[in-house]
Amino acid sequence: MAIDLGAVEAQLSTAFPGAVVEREGDWLVLDRDRLPSIATYLRDEMGFDFLTHVSASDYADHLDVVYNVYSTRPELQGPGLSFKVRVPDRVDARVPTVTTIWKSANFQEREVWDMFGIHFDGHPDLRRILLWEGFEGHPLRKDWHEPYYEEDNKPFGSRWPYPENPRPRSAEQRVHWRANVQYPQGFDPEDWDLGADYPPLFAPKVEINGIDTEPVYLNVGPHHPSTHGVFRMVVGLQGETVTNLTPVVGHLHRNHEKIGERNLWNGNIPYTDRLDYISPMYNEFAYVVAVERMLGKEVPERAEYLRVIMGELARVVNHLLTIGFQFNELGAMMTPMIYAFTEREHVLDLFEEASGARMMHNYYRIGGVYGDVSDEWLARCRKVVSRLDRKIDEFETLLTDNEIFISRSRGVGAMSWQEMVNYGVTGPVLRSAGLSYDIRRVEPYSIYESFDFEVPTYETGDVYDRYRQRIAEARQSIKILKQALNRIPATGAIMDGKNAWNVKVPDGELYSRVEHPKGELGFYLVSDGGTNPYRYHVRSECLINLAALEAMSVGHLLADAIVILGSIDITLGEVDR
Amino acid sequence: MFGFGLIKGLSVTMRHFIESFVYDRKPWEWFTVDRYDNKWLERHQAVDGKGIFTIQYPEQKRKVPERFRFLPMLVYEETPEEPRCTACGICARVCPPQCIYIERATDDRGRPKAQPSGFWIDAVICMSCGYCAEYCPFDAIKMNQEHETPTTDRDRDMFLDMDHLLVPIQYYAKLHPSDYEAEEAARRAKEEAKRRAAEKRAEKD
Ligand code: SF4
Ligand code: SF4
């Protein structure tokens, strides 16, 4: 199923003669200079109100900025429109911003600026996002090379047969670490100007209710027990009330995407485990689905069932853990979290037995899964599923009616779904505000179409509803798991064809998305027909959900801002990549 | 009633508290049963286990499943001088972080031999993905399960050479019995087929 591209093209060309410069496969190339007005038209007249993905790609003679828009109108949900604009000038690359039309472009355009050096005219806050302000160059450009650079693509020629006679030495011995650090020209840490405008610690005094007060800027993090990992928030406070909040991310950045472009296609699977390390199974799922779509590969039935079973177990675990962490932040120190971890152990035992590792599973393969499971495994899995079912009830008894929790969470962080859509928020947070939008339903992948499950929704999108949403979704996952465990074929192949180590993917580009426990996890892949991706981009739901954090937190107490952060459910491994 | 939800929730924690005594820390067993007994571990980490879930590492250790993998190892059959590895290089090429280095042996006349003269794995960079073992066509590299490898000398102990890596086939058979059985069965079937084919050819001649 795909969108009727011809009709869209015709409509756009009538409204804006010459707007569609070219058609490239499933992508429309739009006129760069008129982008804002075309984008407004797309949003208001054609119903594409949901911009989920913005990124770019570097080709030798030009740069492309790519956009994927979807619609939340019930009749238009499903496949969306993919379009791009072409930037011919690599030195002074400029594109008009669409942040004013879709706020979700904010962080993603900053990321494109950071990684590709494409300037977005009119962007309200165009700073680097993942790297520090003094960084030299834009790393995802093809002519940028990292420290320890060896070759553009793996496998590196020097590994086999090892060319020199002396024993190879560890990377640190071969290159002393100082030898490969690049500083900006004339860099002197003593008098270096950051070039970014950080707010002053104290603002001028103001008088409120006859009292002189000073607004204070407070750094929460990057090393702070109440932020999930290495995450920093610059919070402007008036008394204890948040007046503005800037998330500062990138402390865990490791240029996952550049590594991904060096890797072989299947070499990326273990790397995706390191994105959202709370539910690695689903990251792999998203990646292999994307590659299989490029290959047009079918997956054997038993493998599909195993994939769904692993994926949904990961979802239940993710939701229970999130609830546990959230209560940690509310001050219910440890009890719900340890209960959640206990349940996670049982699931990890299952994962370990099937894949060989508790967290970095590397279980999915392009065209199948790594290993078959035994009947004992399935029997144990059934037991774990019914245990999880009971434990979700127990969580509800423990937490749902708790008056302290209700008074701390009702109305906190509430936001309407229309606004969330504009911010690009996806996943349980969006559904808890009342929009029934689940990619397993609107754009089914794998065998989700054959399962009977509902997409629960709640009304207000506050912290309490997000909690209830996660409980309800975990229940639906249990429902899917029960059906899958009943229907899984007793035998059968688990791999389509041979498990080849050097898969070749035909020419093309695509954006593919799945419903990750945290939201829409997408992969934007470009292949030049070789054994390595030409471009590999992760649309991180964690990062993009963070864009709405400020709007959700302003007006609430600082202590509530922490709870709101927890309820968005981020994993820094994926935010920073 | 206000406060009822709270009390309801506390009943759950109370139940867990009591269960931890009734189910695994039985007071009447405090002096008779060794608290590091592995039976205790198996009982309360079972799927229907209740009570305390944590274990007393390092006195108690979880049994790892057969597929568990940590670092690669090289398998030899008879002597360490003759490893199964043919230095074909597939593992070094598939390895995602490229931490395998292989040097091919040469015979007296300088021609390359199907054997490595050097094989190194940078264990610090290895991400334990298991691809090398999965794609090796000769079943020569397998995943070890020895995971307690702390050291103070990265270059001496974490840059593994052949001396570190080579293990006898019996060791592998013990770690991965069902994989080993399957491989042996496949090998036997192959040899059988070869023998049959040879016999047939002999008959024809
Ligand atoms: S793939 Fe196997 S046989 Fe080939 S070099 Fe690696 S260990 Fe040796
Ligand atoms: S386990 Fe993975 S990372 Fe480690 S040596 Fe083998 S292929 Fe390389």
Coordinates of C-alpha atoms in Angstrom, one line a residue, chain A residues 82-531:
Chain A
S82 CA 8.1 11.7 1.2
F83 CA 9.6 14.7 -0.3
K84 CA 13.0 16.4 -0.4
V85 CA 14.6 19.6 -1.5
R86 CA 17.9 19.8 -3.3
V87 CA 20.7 22.0 -2.1
P88 CA 23.2 22.5 -4.9
D89 CA 25.7 24.6 -3.0
R90 CA 27.8 22.7 -0.6
V91 CA 29.7 25.6 0.8
D92 CA 26.8 27.9 1.5
A93 CA 24.0 25.4 1.9
R94 CA 20.7 27.0 2.8
V95 CA 17.1 25.8 3.1
P96 CA 14.2 27.7 4.5
T97 CA 13.0 26.3 7.8
V98 CA 9.7 24.5 8.3
T99 CA 9.9 24.9 12.1
T100 CA 7.2 27.5 11.9
I101 CA 4.8 25.1 10.2
W102 CA 5.7 21.9 12.0
K103 CA 7.4 22.4 15.4
S104 CA 8.8 18.9 15.2
A105 CA 11.3 20.1 12.7
N106 CA 13.1 22.2 15.4
F107 CA 15.4 19.6 16.8
Q108 CA 15.8 17.7 13.6
E109 CA 16.8 20.7 11.6
R110 CA 19.3 21.5 14.3
E111 CA 20.6 18.0 13.9
V112 CA 20.9 18.4 10.2
W113 CA 22.8 21.7 10.7
D114 CA 25.1 20.0 13.2
M115 CA 25.8 17.0 11.0
F116 CA 25.6 18.4 7.5
G117 CA 26.2 22.1 7.9
I118 CA 22.9 23.0 6.1
H119 CA 21.7 26.4 7.3
F120 CA 18.0 26.7 7.9
D121 CA 16.9 30.2 7.3
G122 CA 14.5 31.5 9.8
H123 CA 15.1 28.7 12.4
P124 CA 14.5 30.2 15.8
D125 CA 17.4 28.6 17.5
L126 CA 19.9 27.1 15.1
R127 CA 22.7 25.8 17.3
R128 CA 24.5 22.5 17.2
I129 CA 22.5 19.9 19.1
L130 CA 24.6 16.8 19.5
L131 CA 28.1 18.1 19.3
W132 CA 29.8 21.0 21.1
E133 CA 29.7 24.4 19.6
G134 CA 33.5 24.5 18.9
F135 CA 33.4 21.3 16.9
E136 CA 35.3 21.3 13.6
G137 CA 33.3 20.4 10.6
H138 CA 30.1 18.6 10.0
P139 CA 30.7 14.9 10.5
L140 CA 28.1 13.3 8.3
R141 CA 29.4 15.0 5.2
K142 CA 31.2 12.3 3.1
D143 CA 34.4 14.3 3.1
W144 CA 34.7 14.5 6.8
H145 CA 36.8 11.8 8.5
E146 CA 36.9 10.8 12.1
P147 CA 39.9 10.1 14.3
Y148 CA 41.2 6.6 13.7
Y149 CA 39.9 6.9 10.2
E150 CA 41.0 3.9 8.1
E151 CA 38.7 3.5 5.1
D152 CA 35.3 4.6 4.0
N153 CA 33.8 1.2 4.2
K154 CA 34.2 -2.0 6.1
P155 CA 35.7 -4.5 5.8
F156 CA 39.0 -2.7 6.2
G157 CA 41.7 -4.1 4.0
S158 CA 44.3 -4.3 6.8
R159 CA 42.6 -6.9 8.9
W160 CA 43.1 -9.8 6.7
P161 CA 45.6 -10.9 5.8
Y162 CA 47.4 -8.8 8.3
P163 CA 50.0 -7.0 6.2
E164 CA 52.9 -6.3 8.5
N165 CA 54.9 -8.8 10.3
P166 CA 55.0 -7.3 13.8
R167 CA 52.2 -8.1 16.1
P168 CA 49.2 -5.7 15.7
R169 CA 48.8 -3.4 18.6
S170 CA 45.7 -2.0 20.3
A171 CA 44.2 1.1 18.8
E172 CA 45.5 3.3 21.7
Q173 CA 49.0 2.2 21.1
R174 CA 48.9 2.8 17.4
V175 CA 47.6 6.3 17.7
H176 CA 48.3 8.2 20.8
W177 CA 45.1 9.9 21.8
R178 CA 46.4 13.4 21.5
A179 CA 47.5 12.8 18.0
N180 CA 44.0 12.6 16.6
V181 CA 42.1 15.3 18.4
Q182 CA 41.1 18.2 16.2
Y183 CA 40.6 21.6 17.7
P184 CA 39.1 24.6 16.0
Q185 CA 41.7 27.1 14.7
G186 CA 43.3 29.2 17.3
F187 CA 41.6 27.3 20.1
D188 CA 42.6 28.2 23.6
P189 CA 40.5 26.9 26.4
E190 CA 41.3 29.8 28.6
D191 CA 39.7 32.5 26.6
W192 CA 37.5 30.6 24.3
D193 CA 34.1 32.1 23.5
L194 CA 31.5 29.4 23.3
G195 CA 29.6 31.3 20.6
A196 CA 26.4 30.1 22.0
D197 CA 24.2 32.3 24.2
Y198 CA 23.8 30.7 27.5
P199 CA 21.5 32.6 29.8
P200 CA 23.1 34.5 32.7
L201 CA 22.8 32.8 36.0
F202 CA 20.7 35.6 37.5
A203 CA 18.3 37.9 35.6
P204 CA 17.4 41.4 36.8
K205 CA 15.2 41.6 39.8
V206 CA 11.5 41.8 39.3
E207 CA 8.8 42.5 41.8
I208 CA 6.0 40.0 42.3
N209 CA 3.4 40.5 44.9
G210 CA 5.5 43.2 46.5
I211 CA 8.5 40.9 46.9
D212 CA 11.7 41.4 45.0
T213 CA 12.7 38.2 43.3
E214 CA 15.4 37.2 40.9
P215 CA 14.7 34.6 38.3
V216 CA 17.3 31.9 38.6
Y217 CA 18.8 29.6 35.9
L218 CA 19.4 26.2 37.2
N219 CA 21.4 23.4 35.5
V220 CA 19.8 20.1 36.2
G221 CA 22.3 17.5 35.1
P222 CA 24.2 16.4 33.1
H223 CA 25.1 14.2 36.1
H224 CA 22.0 14.2 38.2
P225 CA 20.2 11.3 39.7
S226 CA 16.8 12.4 38.5
T227 CA 17.7 12.8 34.9
H228 CA 17.7 9.6 32.9
G229 CA 21.4 9.2 32.1
V230 CA 23.6 12.0 31.0
F231 CA 21.0 14.6 30.2
R232 CA 21.1 18.3 31.0
M233 CA 18.2 20.7 31.4
V234 CA 18.8 24.5 31.7
V235 CA 15.7 25.5 33.7
G236 CA 14.7 29.1 34.2
L237 CA 12.9 29.4 37.5
Q238 CA 10.7 32.0 39.1
G239 CA 10.6 30.8 42.6
E240 CA 10.0 27.2 42.1
T241 CA 8.0 27.6 38.9
V242 CA 9.5 26.7 35.6
T243 CA 9.5 29.7 33.2
N244 CA 11.6 28.1 30.4
L245 CA 13.5 24.9 29.9
T246 CA 16.2 24.0 27.4
P247 CA 17.2 20.4 27.0
V248 CA 20.9 20.0 26.3
V249 CA 21.7 16.7 24.8
G250 CA 24.6 15.0 23.1
H251 CA 26.8 13.9 26.0
L252 CA 26.6 10.3 24.9
H253 CA 27.0 11.1 21.2
R254 CA 29.1 8.5 19.4
N255 CA 28.2 9.3 15.7
H256 CA 26.2 6.1 15.4
E257 CA 25.2 7.1 11.9
K258 CA 28.7 7.5 10.6
I259 CA 29.6 4.2 12.0
G260 CA 26.5 2.8 10.4
E261 CA 27.6 4.0 7.0
R262 CA 30.9 2.3 7.4
N263 CA 29.4 -1.0 8.5
L264 CA 28.1 -3.8 6.4
W265 CA 24.3 -4.0 6.2
N266 CA 24.1 -6.7 8.8
G267 CA 26.9 -5.2 10.9
N268 CA 24.4 -2.5 11.9
I269 CA 22.1 -4.9 13.8
P270 CA 24.2 -5.2 16.9
Y271 CA 24.8 -1.5 16.9
T272 CA 21.1 -0.8 17.0
D273 CA 21.0 -2.6 20.3
R274 CA 23.0 0.2 21.7
L275 CA 20.3 2.8 20.8
D276 CA 17.5 2.3 23.2
Y277 CA 19.1 -0.2 25.5
I278 CA 15.9 -0.7 27.4
S279 CA 14.2 -2.4 24.5
P280 CA 17.0 -3.5 22.1
M281 CA 14.9 -6.2 20.5
Y282 CA 12.6 -3.6 19.0
N283 CA 15.4 -1.5 17.6
E284 CA 16.6 -4.5 15.7
F285 CA 13.1 -5.1 14.6
A286 CA 12.8 -1.6 13.1
Y287 CA 16.1 -1.9 11.3
V288 CA 15.6 -5.3 9.7
V289 CA 12.1 -4.3 8.6
A290 CA 13.6 -1.3 6.9
V291 CA 16.3 -3.3 5.1
E292 CA 13.8 -6.0 4.1
R293 CA 11.6 -3.4 2.6
M294 CA 14.5 -2.3 0.4
L295 CA 15.2 -5.9 -0.5
G296 CA 11.6 -6.9 -0.9
K297 CA 12.3 -9.9 1.2
E298 CA 9.7 -12.2 2.7
V299 CA 10.3 -13.6 6.1
P300 CA 9.2 -17.2 7.0
E301 CA 6.2 -17.4 9.2
R302 CA 7.8 -18.9 12.2
A303 CA 10.4 -16.2 12.2
E304 CA 7.7 -13.6 12.0
Y305 CA 6.0 -15.0 15.1
L306 CA 9.3 -15.1 17.0
R307 CA 9.9 -11.5 16.0
V308 CA 6.6 -10.4 17.3
I309 CA 6.9 -12.4 20.5
M310 CA 10.3 -10.9 21.2
G311 CA 9.1 -7.4 20.3
E312 CA 6.0 -7.5 22.4
L313 CA 7.9 -8.9 25.4
A314 CA 10.3 -6.0 25.0
R315 CA 7.3 -3.6 25.0
V316 CA 5.8 -5.0 28.2
V317 CA 9.2 -4.7 29.9
N318 CA 9.7 -1.2 28.6
H319 CA 6.4 0.0 29.9
L320 CA 6.8 -1.6 33.3
L321 CA 10.3 -0.2 33.6
T322 CA 9.1 3.3 32.6
I323 CA 6.5 3.2 35.2
G324 CA 9.0 2.1 37.8
F325 CA 11.4 4.9 36.9
Q326 CA 8.6 7.4 36.9
F327 CA 7.8 6.5 40.4
N328 CA 11.4 6.8 41.3
E329 CA 11.2 10.4 40.2
L330 CA 8.0 11.0 42.1
G331 CA 9.9 10.0 45.2
A332 CA 8.5 6.4 45.7
M333 CA 12.1 5.4 45.9
M334 CA 12.8 2.0 44.5
T335 CA 9.8 -0.2 45.3
P336 CA 7.9 0.0 42.0
M337 CA 11.2 0.0 40.1
I338 CA 12.6 -3.1 41.8
Y339 CA 9.3 -4.9 41.2
A340 CA 9.6 -3.9 37.5
F341 CA 13.1 -5.1 37.3
T342 CA 12.1 -8.5 38.8
E343 CA 9.7 -9.0 35.9
R344 CA 12.3 -7.8 33.5
E345 CA 14.7 -10.5 34.7
H346 CA 12.3 -13.2 33.7
V347 CA 12.0 -11.8 30.2
L348 CA 15.7 -11.3 29.9
D349 CA 16.2 -14.9 30.9
L350 CA 14.1 -15.8 27.9
F351 CA 16.0 -13.4 25.6
E352 CA 19.3 -14.8 26.8
E353 CA 18.3 -18.3 26.1
A354 CA 17.1 -17.5 22.6
S355 CA 19.8 -15.0 21.6
G356 CA 22.8 -15.5 23.8
A357 CA 22.8 -12.1 25.5
R358 CA 20.7 -10.4 28.1
M359 CA 20.8 -6.9 26.6
M360 CA 22.7 -6.7 23.4
H361 CA 20.8 -9.5 21.8
N362 CA 21.7 -9.3 18.1
Y363 CA 18.8 -11.7 17.5
Y364 CA 17.1 -10.4 14.4
R365 CA 18.7 -11.0 11.0
I366 CA 17.9 -9.6 7.6
G367 CA 15.3 -12.1 6.4
G368 CA 14.7 -14.0 9.7
V369 CA 16.1 -14.5 13.2
Y370 CA 19.3 -15.9 14.5
G371 CA 18.2 -19.0 16.2
D372 CA 15.2 -21.2 16.6
V373 CA 13.7 -21.7 20.1
S374 CA 12.8 -25.0 21.7
D375 CA 9.4 -26.1 22.8
E376 CA 10.6 -25.8 26.4
W377 CA 11.4 -22.2 25.7
L378 CA 7.9 -21.6 24.3
A379 CA 6.4 -23.3 27.4
R380 CA 8.4 -21.1 29.7
C381 CA 7.5 -18.1 27.6
R382 CA 3.8 -18.9 28.1
K383 CA 4.4 -19.1 31.9
V384 CA 6.2 -15.8 31.8
V385 CA 3.4 -14.2 29.9
S386 CA 0.7 -15.3 32.3
R387 CA 3.0 -14.1 35.2
L388 CA 3.3 -10.7 33.5
D389 CA -0.4 -10.6 33.1
R390 CA -0.8 -11.1 36.9
K391 CA 2.0 -8.7 37.7
I392 CA 0.3 -5.9 35.7
D393 CA -2.7 -6.4 37.9
E394 CA -0.4 -6.1 40.9
F395 CA 1.1 -2.9 39.5
E396 CA -2.4 -1.5 39.2
T397 CA -3.3 -2.4 42.8
L398 CA -0.1 -0.9 44.0
L399 CA -0.2 2.3 42.1
T400 CA -3.3 3.3 40.2
D401 CA -5.5 4.5 43.0
N402 CA -2.6 5.8 45.1
E403 CA -3.8 9.3 46.3
I404 CA -0.4 10.8 46.5
F405 CA 0.4 9.7 43.0
I406 CA -2.9 11.1 41.7
S407 CA -2.4 14.4 43.3
R408 CA 1.1 14.6 42.0
S409 CA 0.3 13.6 38.4
R410 CA -3.2 14.8 37.5
G411 CA -3.0 17.8 35.2
V412 CA 0.8 17.7 35.2
G413 CA 2.3 18.0 31.8
A414 CA -1.1 17.9 30.0
M415 CA -1.1 18.8 26.4
S416 CA -3.7 18.4 23.6
W417 CA -3.0 15.8 20.9
Q418 CA -3.1 18.5 18.2
E419 CA -0.3 20.3 19.9
M420 CA 1.6 17.0 20.4
V421 CA 1.3 16.2 16.7
N422 CA 2.7 19.5 15.9
Y423 CA 5.7 18.8 18.1
G424 CA 6.1 15.4 16.5
V425 CA 5.4 13.5 19.7
T426 CA 4.6 9.9 19.1
G427 CA 4.0 6.7 21.0
P428 CA 2.1 6.2 24.3
V429 CA 2.5 9.9 25.1
L430 CA 0.6 10.9 22.0
R431 CA -2.1 8.2 22.5
S432 CA -2.6 9.2 26.1
A433 CA -3.8 12.6 24.9
G434 CA -6.6 11.0 22.8
L435 CA -5.3 10.3 19.3
S436 CA -5.5 6.7 18.3
Y437 CA -2.4 6.5 16.2
D438 CA -0.5 3.3 16.3
I439 CA 1.8 2.3 13.4
R440 CA 1.0 -1.3 14.0
R441 CA -2.5 -0.4 12.9
V442 CA -2.1 2.5 10.5
E443 CA 0.8 1.1 8.5
P444 CA 1.1 -2.5 9.5
Y445 CA 4.4 -4.3 9.2
S446 CA 5.4 -7.9 10.0
I447 CA 2.3 -9.9 10.9
Y448 CA 0.6 -7.4 13.1
E449 CA -2.4 -7.2 10.8
S450 CA -3.4 -10.7 11.8
F451 CA -3.6 -10.0 15.5
D452 CA -6.7 -8.9 17.4
F453 CA -5.8 -6.0 19.7
E454 CA -7.0 -2.6 20.4
V455 CA -5.3 0.8 20.5
P456 CA -6.1 2.2 23.8
T457 CA -6.3 6.0 24.3
Y458 CA -6.9 8.4 27.2
E459 CA -8.0 12.0 27.2
T460 CA -5.7 14.6 28.7
G461 CA -2.2 13.4 28.1
D462 CA -1.1 14.3 31.6
V463 CA 1.4 12.2 33.6
Y464 CA -1.4 10.2 35.1
D465 CA -2.9 9.3 31.7
R466 CA 0.5 8.4 30.4
Y467 CA 0.8 6.0 33.3
R468 CA -2.6 4.4 32.5
Q469 CA -1.8 4.4 28.8
R470 CA 1.3 2.3 29.4
I471 CA -0.6 -0.1 31.6
A472 CA -3.3 -0.5 29.0
E473 CA -0.7 -1.0 26.2
A474 CA 1.1 -3.6 28.2
R475 CA -2.2 -5.4 28.5
Q476 CA -2.7 -5.3 24.8
S477 CA 0.8 -6.6 24.3
I478 CA 0.0 -9.5 26.6
K479 CA -3.1 -10.1 24.4
I480 CA -0.9 -10.2 21.3
L481 CA 1.6 -12.5 23.0
K482 CA -1.0 -15.0 23.9
Q483 CA -2.3 -15.2 20.4
A484 CA 1.2 -15.4 19.0
L485 CA 2.1 -18.2 21.4
N486 CA -1.0 -20.1 20.5
R487 CA -0.6 -19.8 16.8
I488 CA 3.1 -20.0 16.2
P489 CA 3.8 -22.8 13.7
A490 CA 5.4 -25.8 15.3
T491 CA 8.2 -26.1 12.9
G492 CA 9.5 -24.2 9.9
A493 CA 12.3 -22.2 8.6
I494 CA 13.5 -19.2 10.6
M495 CA 15.6 -17.6 7.8
D496 CA 14.7 -16.7 4.3
G497 CA 17.3 -18.3 2.1
K498 CA 20.9 -18.3 3.2
N499 CA 22.1 -16.2 6.1
A500 CA 24.7 -14.2 4.1
W501 CA 27.3 -12.1 5.7
N502 CA 27.6 -9.6 2.9
V503 CA 24.1 -8.8 1.9
K504 CA 23.8 -6.5 -1.1
V505 CA 20.9 -4.1 -1.1
P506 CA 19.6 -2.7 -4.4
D507 CA 19.9 1.0 -5.2
G508 CA 17.2 3.1 -3.6
E509 CA 16.2 5.1 -0.6
L510 CA 13.4 4.7 1.9
Y511 CA 12.1 5.8 5.2
S512 CA 10.6 3.0 7.2
R513 CA 9.0 3.3 10.6
V514 CA 7.7 1.0 13.2
E515 CA 5.9 1.4 16.5
H516 CA 8.6 1.1 19.1
P517 CA 7.5 1.0 22.7
K518 CA 8.6 4.6 23.0
G519 CA 7.2 6.0 19.8
E520 CA 7.9 6.0 16.1
L521 CA 11.3 4.6 15.4
G522 CA 12.2 5.2 11.9
F523 CA 15.2 4.3 9.7
Y524 CA 16.1 6.4 6.7
L525 CA 18.3 4.3 4.5
V526 CA 20.0 5.0 1.2
S527 CA 21.7 2.3 -0.8
D528 CA 24.0 2.7 -3.7
G529 CA 23.7 -1.0 -4.5
G530 CA 26.7 -2.1 -2.4
T531 CA 27.3 -4.0 0.7

